[in-house]
């Protein structure tokens, strides 16, 4: 997803639970037919593990003939992590990739030194009413991999580990969690998972990683006697074992990892440990030195001024 103008997320109410470091309330923005709720980056917390950008897309409903059109745009220094609950998006990139992502699947695009991609509703999806609902996250690449060759990988739903029992189902999207490991390759210790909890189910979140958070997509949960509803990113302090109680049917995203190897600069769709590198990427995009998307060359997004 391209960075679109959006107010910064704001801190939520103060937590009475000592294990919670920040409660971030995403700001909602209409991006022309569909809404995003942006939880990261926030003034209170730029990253959780490597995750530096976190948008909830939709749920958005489209009439016949309409859909999402995120035009070709560039990235450096990050990996886009796209995961859908409903609907379909067609991914095209400057490597020549053209592939639809569907619910329960993972698109992992590592920008490295530079890549261009677009995300659109397919022609087939526009022949009927449709919905799109999911999460777009960016994971900052460690300094040792910021200038790697760009790459793309797709993982279908059966290839992602699924842990089920006692009223909860967890699909591990990236990293390691609950004794399972995702096949998705990312060069920094992290975890990213979808958890669906029935009312009364308890989900533990051990202190295996220093930085951990849970985003409440839907439903309501209880942490140490404090209740939280949908549209909240709860960032936990390191060291405490967390127990999450679902007080209704709930869908959560579990996100985190080890701290990154230094701060990151973010400007438009560029992430880097170096401001000079971002300035160089700006100049490259303005001069059209990025490789184009072979099957999506009709539109060009100018560099934001």
mmCIF file of C-alpha atoms in Angstrom:
data_model
loop_
_atom_site.group_PDB
_atom_site.id
_atom_site.type_symbol
_atom_site.label_atom_id
_atom_site.label_comp_id
_atom_site.label_asym_id
_atom_site.label_seq_id
_atom_site.Cartn_x
_atom_site.Cartn_y
_atom_site.Cartn_z
ATOM 1 C CA UNK A 1 0.000 0.000 0.000
ATOM 2 C CA UNK A 2 1.199 3.479 -0.744
ATOM 3 C CA UNK A 3 1.566 5.957 2.082
ATOM 4 C CA UNK A 4 -1.468 8.227 1.905
ATOM 5 C CA UNK A 5 -2.017 11.456 3.855
ATOM 6 C CA UNK A 6 -3.370 10.497 7.246
ATOM 7 C CA UNK A 7 -3.310 12.078 10.674
ATOM 8 C CA UNK A 8 -0.983 10.454 13.167
ATOM 9 C CA UNK A 9 -2.533 7.839 15.440
ATOM 10 C CA UNK A 10 -3.263 9.214 18.867
ATOM 11 C CA UNK A 11 -2.628 7.762 22.314
ATOM 12 C CA UNK A 12 -5.668 6.220 23.911
ATOM 13 C CA UNK A 13 -6.813 6.263 27.502
ATOM 14 C CA UNK A 14 -4.203 5.548 30.127
ATOM 15 C CA UNK A 15 -3.955 1.878 30.992
ATOM 16 C CA UNK A 16 -4.513 0.724 34.544
ATOM 17 C CA UNK A 17 -2.617 -2.488 33.705
ATOM 18 C CA UNK A 18 1.118 -2.056 34.363
ATOM 19 C CA UNK A 19 1.920 -4.560 31.601
ATOM 20 C CA UNK A 20 0.572 -2.171 28.953
ATOM 21 C CA UNK A 21 3.021 0.506 27.851
ATOM 22 C CA UNK A 22 0.886 2.289 25.232
ATOM 23 C CA UNK A 23 -2.685 2.206 23.985
ATOM 24 C CA UNK A 24 -2.740 3.570 20.434
ATOM 25 C CA UNK A 25 -6.007 4.586 18.797
ATOM 26 C CA UNK A 26 -5.623 4.603 14.996
ATOM 27 C CA UNK A 27 -6.868 7.599 13.063
ATOM 28 C CA UNK A 28 -9.430 6.833 10.365
ATOM 29 C CA UNK A 29 -8.985 8.235 6.884
ATOM 30 C CA UNK A 30 -11.146 7.856 3.773
ATOM 31 C CA UNK A 31 -8.854 7.164 0.823
ATOM 32 C CA UNK A 32 -11.496 7.459 -1.851
ATOM 33 C CA UNK A 33 -13.961 4.632 -1.475
ATOM 34 C CA UNK A 34 -12.357 2.774 1.392
ATOM 35 C CA UNK A 35 -11.090 3.542 4.871
ATOM 36 C CA UNK A 36 -7.804 2.783 6.574
ATOM 37 C CA UNK A 37 -7.073 2.824 10.275
ATOM 38 C CA UNK A 38 -3.381 3.573 10.829
ATOM 39 C CA UNK A 39 -1.865 2.380 14.100
ATOM 40 C CA UNK A 40 1.835 2.698 13.230
ATOM 41 C CA UNK A 41 3.886 4.800 13.109
ATOM 42 C CA UNK A 42 2.567 6.767 16.068
ATOM 43 C CA UNK A 43 3.949 9.598 18.161
ATOM 44 C CA UNK A 44 4.100 7.267 21.166
ATOM 45 C CA UNK A 45 5.693 4.353 19.324
ATOM 46 C CA UNK A 46 7.330 4.282 15.907
ATOM 47 C CA UNK A 47 7.990 0.544 15.685
ATOM 48 C CA UNK A 48 7.075 -2.706 17.399
ATOM 49 C CA UNK A 49 9.899 -5.071 16.576
ATOM 50 C CA UNK A 50 10.556 -4.438 12.873
ATOM 51 C CA UNK A 51 6.967 -3.359 12.152
ATOM 52 C CA UNK A 52 6.957 0.353 11.310
ATOM 53 C CA UNK A 53 3.639 0.735 9.482
ATOM 54 C CA UNK A 54 0.309 -0.900 10.268
ATOM 55 C CA UNK A 55 -2.925 -0.148 8.408
ATOM 56 C CA UNK A 56 -6.288 -1.831 8.711
ATOM 57 C CA UNK A 57 -7.900 -1.726 5.264
ATOM 58 C CA UNK A 58 -11.690 -1.647 5.317
ATOM 59 C CA UNK A 59 -13.917 -3.486 5.570
ATOM 60 C CA UNK A 60 -14.800 -1.744 2.309
ATOM 61 C CA UNK A 61 -17.676 -2.567 -0.006
ATOM 62 C CA UNK A 62 -17.545 -1.851 -3.734
ATOM 63 C CA UNK A 63 -20.311 -1.696 -6.309
ATOM 64 C CA UNK A 64 -20.082 -3.318 -9.730
ATOM 65 C CA UNK A 65 -17.339 -1.653 -11.760
ATOM 66 C CA UNK A 66 -15.485 -0.177 -8.803
ATOM 67 C CA UNK A 67 -12.652 -1.309 -6.580
ATOM 68 C CA UNK A 68 -9.290 -0.428 -5.049
ATOM 69 C CA UNK A 69 -6.703 1.255 -7.263
ATOM 70 C CA UNK A 70 -3.382 1.847 -5.516
ATOM 71 C CA UNK A 71 -1.270 3.094 -8.430
ATOM 72 C CA UNK A 72 2.363 2.083 -9.001
ATOM 73 C CA UNK A 73 4.575 3.529 -6.272
ATOM 74 C CA UNK A 74 8.111 2.872 -4.983
ATOM 75 C CA UNK A 75 9.558 1.431 -1.784
ATOM 76 C CA UNK A 76 13.037 1.067 -0.299
ATOM 77 C CA UNK A 77 14.347 -0.434 2.943
ATOM 78 C CA UNK A 78 11.232 -2.372 3.971
ATOM 79 C CA UNK A 79 9.115 -5.428 3.331
ATOM 80 C CA UNK A 80 5.400 -5.081 2.661
ATOM 81 C CA UNK A 81 3.334 -7.677 4.500
ATOM 82 C CA UNK A 82 -0.170 -8.028 3.035
ATOM 83 C CA UNK A 83 -2.807 -10.254 4.664
ATOM 84 C CA UNK A 84 -6.540 -10.320 3.892
ATOM 85 C CA UNK A 85 -9.576 -11.451 5.863
ATOM 86 C CA UNK A 86 -11.977 -10.959 2.932
ATOM 87 C CA UNK A 87 -11.807 -10.161 -0.767
ATOM 88 C CA UNK A 88 -8.936 -10.150 -3.220
ATOM 89 C CA UNK A 89 -6.202 -7.787 -4.416
ATOM 90 C CA UNK A 90 -4.062 -8.069 -7.534
ATOM 91 C CA UNK A 91 -0.376 -7.429 -6.832
ATOM 92 C CA UNK A 92 1.909 -6.333 -9.681
ATOM 93 C CA UNK A 93 5.533 -5.274 -9.264
ATOM 94 C CA UNK A 94 8.638 -4.244 -11.167
ATOM 95 C CA UNK A 95 10.047 -7.781 -10.911
ATOM 96 C CA UNK A 96 7.279 -8.879 -13.251
ATOM 97 C CA UNK A 97 5.158 -10.485 -10.521
ATOM 98 C CA UNK A 98 1.405 -10.525 -11.161
ATOM 99 C CA UNK A 99 -0.508 -12.452 -8.529
ATOM 100 C CA UNK A 100 -3.778 -12.206 -6.629
ATOM 101 C CA UNK A 101 -3.770 -12.388 -2.843
ATOM 102 C CA UNK A 102 -6.763 -14.021 -1.167
ATOM 103 C CA UNK A 103 -7.880 -14.436 2.458
ATOM 104 C CA UNK A 104 -5.487 -16.306 4.719
ATOM 105 C CA UNK A 105 -2.547 -15.896 2.343
ATOM 106 C CA UNK A 106 0.622 -13.837 2.706
ATOM 107 C CA UNK A 107 2.247 -11.552 0.159
ATOM 108 C CA UNK A 108 5.753 -10.658 1.324
ATOM 109 C CA UNK A 109 7.560 -8.147 -0.889
ATOM 110 C CA UNK A 110 11.057 -7.123 0.160
ATOM 111 C CA UNK A 111 11.904 -3.769 -1.394
ATOM 112 C CA UNK A 112 15.591 -3.755 -0.530
ATOM 113 C CA UNK A 113 17.355 -1.151 -2.692
ATOM 114 C CA UNK A 114 14.148 -0.373 -4.569
ATOM 115 C CA UNK A 115 10.960 -1.810 -6.046
ATOM 116 C CA UNK A 116 7.721 -0.493 -7.552
ATOM 117 C CA UNK A 117 4.333 -2.141 -7.151
ATOM 118 C CA UNK A 118 0.613 -1.559 -7.516
ATOM 119 C CA UNK A 119 -2.384 -3.066 -5.764
ATOM 120 C CA UNK A 120 -5.726 -3.097 -7.520
ATOM 121 C CA UNK A 121 -9.023 -4.919 -7.569
ATOM 122 C CA UNK A 122 -8.973 -7.405 -10.411
ATOM 123 C CA UNK A 123 -11.099 -7.081 -13.538
ATOM 124 C CA UNK A 124 -13.087 -10.129 -12.421
ATOM 125 C CA UNK A 125 -13.793 -8.625 -8.982
ATOM 126 C CA UNK A 126 -15.222 -5.523 -10.644
ATOM 127 C CA UNK A 127 -17.894 -7.594 -12.421
ATOM 128 C CA UNK A 128 -19.836 -7.971 -9.163
ATOM 129 C CA UNK A 129 -20.224 -6.323 -5.775
ATOM 130 C CA UNK A 130 -17.197 -7.071 -3.614
ATOM 131 C CA UNK A 131 -15.543 -6.482 -0.246
ATOM 132 C CA UNK A 132 -11.934 -5.984 0.774
ATOM 133 C CA UNK A 133 -10.823 -6.307 4.391
ATOM 134 C CA UNK A 134 -7.332 -6.886 5.708
ATOM 135 C CA UNK A 135 -4.070 -5.585 7.105
ATOM 136 C CA UNK A 136 -1.161 -3.972 5.303
ATOM 137 C CA UNK A 137 2.006 -3.802 7.395
ATOM 138 C CA UNK A 138 5.555 -2.732 6.634
ATOM 139 C CA UNK A 139 8.524 -4.367 8.338
ATOM 140 C CA UNK A 140 11.755 -2.364 8.312
ATOM 141 C CA UNK A 141 14.722 -4.305 6.998
ATOM 142 C CA UNK A 142 17.827 -4.530 9.208
ATOM 143 C CA UNK A 143 20.764 -2.368 8.102
ATOM 144 C CA UNK A 144 22.545 -5.435 6.734
ATOM 145 C CA UNK A 145 19.669 -6.025 4.271
ATOM 146 C CA UNK A 146 18.483 -2.512 3.389
ATOM 147 C CA UNK A 147 20.318 -2.593 0.046
ATOM 148 C CA UNK A 148 19.532 -6.192 -0.898
ATOM 149 C CA UNK A 149 18.078 -7.050 -4.281
ATOM 150 C CA UNK A 150 14.260 -6.716 -4.220
ATOM 151 C CA UNK A 151 12.295 -9.950 -3.914
ATOM 152 C CA UNK A 152 8.721 -11.211 -3.752
ATOM 153 C CA UNK A 153 7.288 -14.331 -2.120
ATOM 154 C CA UNK A 154 3.731 -15.629 -1.830
ATOM 155 C CA UNK A 155 2.547 -18.149 0.761
ATOM 156 C CA UNK A 156 -0.854 -19.796 0.413
ATOM 157 C CA UNK A 157 -3.059 -20.418 3.435
ATOM 158 C CA UNK A 158 -2.252 -24.151 3.905
ATOM 159 C CA UNK A 159 1.485 -23.379 4.094
ATOM 160 C CA UNK A 160 1.083 -21.064 7.105
ATOM 161 C CA UNK A 161 1.076 -22.917 10.468
ATOM 162 C CA UNK A 162 -2.291 -23.137 12.186
ATOM 163 C CA UNK A 163 -2.569 -23.702 15.923
ATOM 164 C CA UNK A 164 -6.058 -24.528 17.191
ATOM 165 C CA UNK A 165 -7.701 -25.614 20.412
ATOM 166 C CA UNK A 166 -9.531 -24.434 23.534
ATOM 167 C CA UNK A 167 -11.668 -21.925 21.650
ATOM 168 C CA UNK A 168 -8.860 -20.225 19.745
ATOM 169 C CA UNK A 169 -7.250 -20.491 16.341
ATOM 170 C CA UNK A 170 -3.920 -18.861 15.513
ATOM 171 C CA UNK A 171 -2.483 -18.591 11.999
ATOM 172 C CA UNK A 172 1.224 -17.807 12.120
ATOM 173 C CA UNK A 173 2.038 -15.437 9.258
ATOM 174 C CA UNK A 174 5.689 -14.558 9.976
ATOM 175 C CA UNK A 175 8.359 -15.554 12.457
ATOM 176 C CA UNK A 176 8.077 -17.953 15.392
ATOM 177 C CA UNK A 177 5.370 -18.250 18.034
ATOM 178 C CA UNK A 178 3.762 -20.996 20.174
ATOM 179 C CA UNK A 179 6.417 -23.496 19.103
ATOM 180 C CA UNK A 180 5.682 -23.054 15.393
ATOM 181 C CA UNK A 181 7.636 -21.307 12.662
ATOM 182 C CA UNK A 182 6.304 -19.657 9.516
ATOM 183 C CA UNK A 183 7.923 -20.582 6.190
ATOM 184 C CA UNK A 184 8.117 -16.870 5.356
ATOM 185 C CA UNK A 185 11.737 -15.704 5.418
ATOM 186 C CA UNK A 186 12.502 -12.371 7.082
ATOM 187 C CA UNK A 187 15.988 -11.358 8.290
ATOM 188 C CA UNK A 188 15.075 -10.180 11.792
ATOM 189 C CA UNK A 189 13.560 -12.040 14.788
ATOM 190 C CA UNK A 190 9.832 -11.301 14.797
ATOM 191 C CA UNK A 191 6.336 -12.707 14.992
ATOM 192 C CA UNK A 192 3.108 -11.836 13.208
ATOM 193 C CA UNK A 193 -0.089 -13.834 13.559
ATOM 194 C CA UNK A 194 -3.863 -13.720 13.292
ATOM 195 C CA UNK A 195 -5.774 -15.049 16.312
ATOM 196 C CA UNK A 196 -9.522 -15.747 16.371
ATOM 197 C CA UNK A 197 -10.927 -16.280 19.866
ATOM 198 C CA UNK A 198 -14.318 -17.550 20.996
ATOM 199 C CA UNK A 199 -15.913 -15.875 24.029
ATOM 200 C CA UNK A 200 -14.150 -17.052 27.179
ATOM 201 C CA UNK A 201 -10.995 -18.223 25.398
ATOM 202 C CA UNK A 202 -7.659 -17.196 26.920
ATOM 203 C CA UNK A 203 -4.638 -16.506 24.728
ATOM 204 C CA UNK A 204 -1.207 -16.323 26.419
ATOM 205 C CA UNK A 205 1.530 -14.095 25.026
ATOM 206 C CA UNK A 206 4.846 -15.003 26.598
ATOM 207 C CA UNK A 207 7.814 -12.668 26.963
ATOM 208 C CA UNK A 208 9.835 -14.442 24.268
ATOM 209 C CA UNK A 209 10.376 -11.132 22.459
ATOM 210 C CA UNK A 210 11.153 -7.734 23.962
ATOM 211 C CA UNK A 211 8.559 -5.900 21.866
ATOM 212 C CA UNK A 212 5.001 -7.196 21.630
ATOM 213 C CA UNK A 213 1.633 -5.748 20.736
ATOM 214 C CA UNK A 214 -1.874 -6.872 19.906
ATOM 215 C CA UNK A 215 -4.192 -5.095 17.508
ATOM 216 C CA UNK A 216 -7.912 -5.675 18.102
ATOM 217 C CA UNK A 217 -9.499 -6.031 14.678
ATOM 218 C CA UNK A 218 -12.937 -6.902 16.040
ATOM 219 C CA UNK A 219 -14.598 -7.931 19.276
ATOM 220 C CA UNK A 220 -13.625 -7.175 22.848
ATOM 221 C CA UNK A 221 -10.864 -8.492 25.110
ATOM 222 C CA UNK A 222 -9.803 -8.234 28.728
ATOM 223 C CA UNK A 223 -6.199 -7.780 29.864
ATOM 224 C CA UNK A 224 -5.614 -7.860 33.645
ATOM 225 C CA UNK A 225 -9.180 -6.782 34.341
ATOM 226 C CA UNK A 226 -9.233 -3.918 31.843
ATOM 227 C CA UNK A 227 -11.539 -4.114 28.837
ATOM 228 C CA UNK A 228 -10.583 -3.062 25.307
ATOM 229 C CA UNK A 229 -12.673 -2.915 22.139
ATOM 230 C CA UNK A 230 -11.853 -2.987 18.454
ATOM 231 C CA UNK A 231 -9.535 -0.480 16.844
ATOM 232 C CA UNK A 232 -6.888 -0.428 19.588
ATOM 233 C CA UNK A 233 -3.208 -1.315 19.418
ATOM 234 C CA UNK A 234 -2.015 -2.419 22.846
ATOM 235 C CA UNK A 235 1.769 -2.235 23.198
ATOM 236 C CA UNK A 236 3.089 -4.322 26.098
ATOM 237 C CA UNK A 237 6.098 -3.731 28.305
ATOM 238 C CA UNK A 238 8.928 -6.247 27.968
ATOM 239 C CA UNK A 239 9.259 -9.069 30.438
ATOM 240 C CA UNK A 240 5.658 -9.701 31.493
ATOM 241 C CA UNK A 241 3.649 -12.758 30.474
ATOM 242 C CA UNK A 242 0.325 -11.536 29.108
ATOM 243 C CA UNK A 243 -3.016 -13.347 29.206
ATOM 244 C CA UNK A 244 -5.705 -12.108 26.821
ATOM 245 C CA UNK A 245 -9.303 -13.065 27.634
ATOM 246 C CA UNK A 246 -11.905 -12.791 24.887
ATOM 247 C CA UNK A 247 -15.146 -11.399 26.305
ATOM 248 C CA UNK A 248 -16.804 -11.713 22.881
ATOM 249 C CA UNK A 249 -15.897 -13.298 19.579
ATOM 250 C CA UNK A 250 -12.648 -11.530 18.743
ATOM 251 C CA UNK A 251 -10.121 -11.274 15.935
ATOM 252 C CA UNK A 252 -6.641 -10.073 16.899
ATOM 253 C CA UNK A 253 -3.333 -9.477 15.168
ATOM 254 C CA UNK A 254 -0.292 -10.378 17.262
ATOM 255 C CA UNK A 255 2.769 -8.403 16.266
ATOM 256 C CA UNK A 256 6.303 -7.882 17.547
ATOM 257 C CA UNK A 257 9.911 -8.969 17.636
ATOM 258 C CA UNK A 258 13.304 -7.936 18.855
ATOM 259 C CA UNK A 259 14.186 -4.207 18.800
ATOM 260 C CA UNK A 260 15.605 -2.969 15.514
ATOM 261 C CA UNK A 261 19.277 -2.086 15.073
ATOM 262 C CA UNK A 262 18.687 1.631 15.450
ATOM 263 C CA UNK A 263 15.992 4.169 14.567
ATOM 264 C CA UNK A 264 14.430 4.447 11.128
ATOM 265 C CA UNK A 265 13.487 7.443 9.008
ATOM 266 C CA UNK A 266 10.196 7.202 7.117
ATOM 267 C CA UNK A 267 9.125 9.525 4.324
ATOM 268 C CA UNK A 268 6.267 8.722 1.967
ATOM 269 C CA UNK A 269 6.906 5.104 0.938
ATOM 270 C CA UNK A 270 10.593 5.073 1.849
ATOM 271 C CA UNK A 271 12.135 3.633 5.033
ATOM 272 C CA UNK A 272 15.840 3.791 5.810
ATOM 273 C CA UNK A 273 18.386 4.121 8.576
ATOM 274 C CA UNK A 274 19.878 7.006 6.529
ATOM 275 C CA UNK A 275 18.240 10.327 5.639
ATOM 276 C CA UNK A 276 20.680 10.655 2.723
ATOM 277 C CA UNK A 277 19.448 7.336 1.319
ATOM 278 C CA UNK A 278 15.868 8.590 1.418
ATOM 279 C CA UNK A 279 16.912 11.790 -0.373
ATOM 280 C CA UNK A 280 18.561 9.658 -3.059
ATOM 281 C CA UNK A 281 15.363 7.599 -3.436
ATOM 282 C CA UNK A 282 13.338 10.794 -3.827
ATOM 283 C CA UNK A 283 15.634 11.941 -6.628
ATOM 284 C CA UNK A 284 15.490 8.523 -8.306
ATOM 285 C CA UNK A 285 11.702 8.448 -8.296
ATOM 286 C CA UNK A 286 11.418 12.016 -9.543
ATOM 287 C CA UNK A 287 13.837 11.228 -12.395
ATOM 288 C CA UNK A 288 11.985 7.946 -13.105
ATOM 289 C CA UNK A 289 15.057 5.817 -12.487
ATOM 290 C CA UNK A 290 13.075 3.097 -10.676
ATOM 291 C CA UNK A 291 12.183 0.091 -12.846
ATOM 292 C CA UNK A 292 8.495 0.272 -13.827
ATOM 293 C CA UNK A 293 5.781 -2.332 -13.338
ATOM 294 C CA UNK A 294 5.722 -3.959 -16.801
ATOM 295 C CA UNK A 295 1.947 -4.455 -16.919
ATOM 296 C CA UNK A 296 0.930 -1.246 -15.124
ATOM 297 C CA UNK A 297 2.642 1.734 -16.763
ATOM 298 C CA UNK A 298 -0.293 4.015 -17.571
ATOM 299 C CA UNK A 299 -0.150 6.043 -14.345
ATOM 300 C CA UNK A 300 2.673 7.769 -12.491
ATOM 301 C CA UNK A 301 2.370 9.168 -8.961
ATOM 302 C CA UNK A 302 4.464 12.351 -8.698
ATOM 303 C CA UNK A 303 6.810 12.745 -5.757
ATOM 304 C CA UNK A 304 4.901 14.507 -2.944
ATOM 305 C CA UNK A 305 6.037 18.101 -2.613
#
